[in-house]
Amino acid sequence: MFNVSKQTASSFKDASQAALEFSRQGVKAEEVLQRTADAMTLARLAGMNVNNAIEALTATVNGFQATGITTTQVLNKLVAVEQNYAVSAGDLAEALSRTGLAAQEAGVNIDELNALVTAAQEKTARGGAVIGNALKTIFTRLQRT
């Protein structure tokens, strides 16, 4: 735990709170440490608070659970998109966490969802929460008979 907080340049208090939250999810100790490190990194890179980073990673992993995606893979995808396009990792994380399950049920994978959010962000300059809610509504309505 000390190493995680040191490597991610975060306080031990924040790292231990993140670890506590991830341990409540019933994952193994190694996975708790990895998820904690990913959440601390996301919080630092995206300018999010730690709780929002935990919630975003957890919701995205749970939303795309059928694909077996890990928090590290989610973090890498967010950072890659942020580096190449005019969208922040925080907005992407917010949008993914809001619409992940609906997107998966509609047959949209995480890379396609990243592309949709990025395109919407670049064209409309709306935040991740607004875009995520809009896409969730669209995906839900597409599945209605």
XYZ file of C-alpha atoms in Angstrom:
145
model
C 0.000 0.000 0.000
C 2.860 2.345 0.809
C 4.443 1.593 -2.555
C 1.192 2.314 -4.400
C 0.806 5.707 -2.766
C 4.467 6.492 -3.374
C 4.420 5.385 -7.052
C 1.245 7.327 -7.808
C 2.295 10.444 -5.891
C -0.797 10.306 -3.728
C -1.407 10.376 -0.026
C -1.509 7.151 1.947
C -4.932 8.156 3.233
C -6.358 8.376 -0.316
C -4.705 5.117 -1.356
C -6.005 3.294 1.699
C -9.537 4.615 1.139
C -9.389 3.409 -2.462
C -8.073 0.019 -1.361
C -10.864 -0.268 1.197
C -13.477 0.450 -1.453
C -11.997 -2.059 -3.893
C -11.664 -4.709 -1.180
C -15.396 -4.363 -0.508
C -15.962 -5.503 -4.082
C -14.624 -8.940 -3.191
C -11.541 -9.048 -5.403
C -8.201 -10.609 -4.481
C -5.478 -8.625 -2.724
C -3.319 -8.270 -5.857
C -6.310 -6.964 -7.787
C -7.117 -4.518 -4.986
C -3.590 -3.090 -5.195
C -3.713 -2.863 -8.991
C -7.122 -1.194 -9.013
C -5.973 1.185 -6.301
C -2.924 2.163 -8.345
C -5.094 2.659 -11.441
C -7.602 4.797 -9.559
C -4.867 6.936 -8.036
C -3.255 7.393 -11.465
C -6.582 8.326 -13.072
C -7.329 10.804 -10.305
C -3.965 12.484 -10.783
C -3.986 12.508 -14.595
C -7.605 13.561 -15.031
C -7.763 16.018 -12.156
C -10.580 14.012 -10.575
C -11.037 13.343 -6.913
C -10.215 9.808 -5.800
C -13.822 8.775 -5.175
C -14.868 9.786 -8.690
C -11.935 7.863 -10.162
C -12.881 4.758 -8.162
C -16.505 5.028 -9.235
C -15.614 5.608 -12.886
C -13.250 2.637 -13.095
C -15.608 0.355 -11.201
C -18.630 1.308 -13.296
C -16.710 0.888 -16.555
C -15.299 -2.502 -15.581
C -18.728 -3.640 -14.403
C -20.402 -2.254 -17.524
C -18.060 -4.156 -19.809
C -17.749 -7.167 -17.500
C -18.544 -9.642 -20.283
C -15.378 -8.591 -22.124
C -13.166 -9.227 -19.099
C -11.615 -5.759 -19.226
C -9.431 -4.683 -16.314
C -9.011 -1.277 -14.710
C -5.507 -1.066 -16.166
C -6.851 -1.596 -19.679
C -9.526 1.046 -19.107
C -6.928 3.494 -17.812
C -4.645 2.849 -20.798
C -7.503 3.426 -23.235
C -8.486 6.685 -21.532
C -4.927 7.999 -21.556
C -4.383 7.003 -25.201
C -7.504 8.847 -26.337
C -6.675 11.885 -24.203
C -3.215 12.135 -25.742
C -4.480 11.987 -29.325
C -7.716 13.979 -29.222
C -9.199 17.075 -27.618
C -10.947 15.241 -24.800
C -9.943 14.747 -21.189
C -9.604 11.401 -19.488
C -11.965 12.673 -16.794
C -14.744 13.361 -19.296
C -14.173 10.005 -20.968
C -14.258 8.190 -17.632
C -17.451 9.983 -16.644
C -19.154 9.134 -19.944
C -18.004 5.507 -19.915
C -19.170 4.982 -16.361
C -22.624 6.347 -17.178
C -23.242 4.407 -20.365
C -21.079 1.270 -20.236
C -23.743 -1.357 -19.591
C -26.250 0.145 -22.032
C -23.538 0.316 -24.706
C -22.522 -3.287 -24.191
C -26.145 -4.425 -24.394
C -26.468 -2.463 -27.654
C -23.429 -4.270 -29.072
C -20.998 -1.351 -28.765
C -17.530 -2.218 -27.466
C -15.408 0.048 -25.302
C -13.265 1.282 -28.192
C -16.327 2.251 -30.218
C -17.813 3.957 -27.180
C -14.582 5.894 -26.655
C -14.784 7.015 -30.283
C -18.419 8.098 -29.916
C -17.700 10.082 -26.769
C -14.602 11.669 -28.294
C -16.440 12.720 -31.464
C -19.332 14.154 -29.462
C -16.963 15.997 -27.126
C -14.963 17.520 -29.967
C -18.080 18.659 -31.862
C -20.277 19.841 -28.998
C -17.795 20.730 -26.219
C -20.202 19.137 -23.731
C -18.958 17.370 -20.630
C -18.647 13.663 -20.080
C -21.731 13.462 -17.875
C -23.980 15.053 -20.510
C -22.574 12.937 -23.327
C -22.758 9.758 -21.244
C -26.393 10.349 -20.322
C -27.299 11.150 -23.930
C -25.624 8.015 -25.269
C -27.219 5.890 -22.557
C -30.628 7.206 -23.584
C -29.902 6.503 -27.243
C -28.691 2.961 -26.589
C -31.658 2.220 -24.343
C -34.158 3.484 -26.913
C -32.493 1.532 -29.711
C -33.187 -1.682 -27.821
C -36.914 -1.042 -27.439
C -39.232 -2.937 -29.719
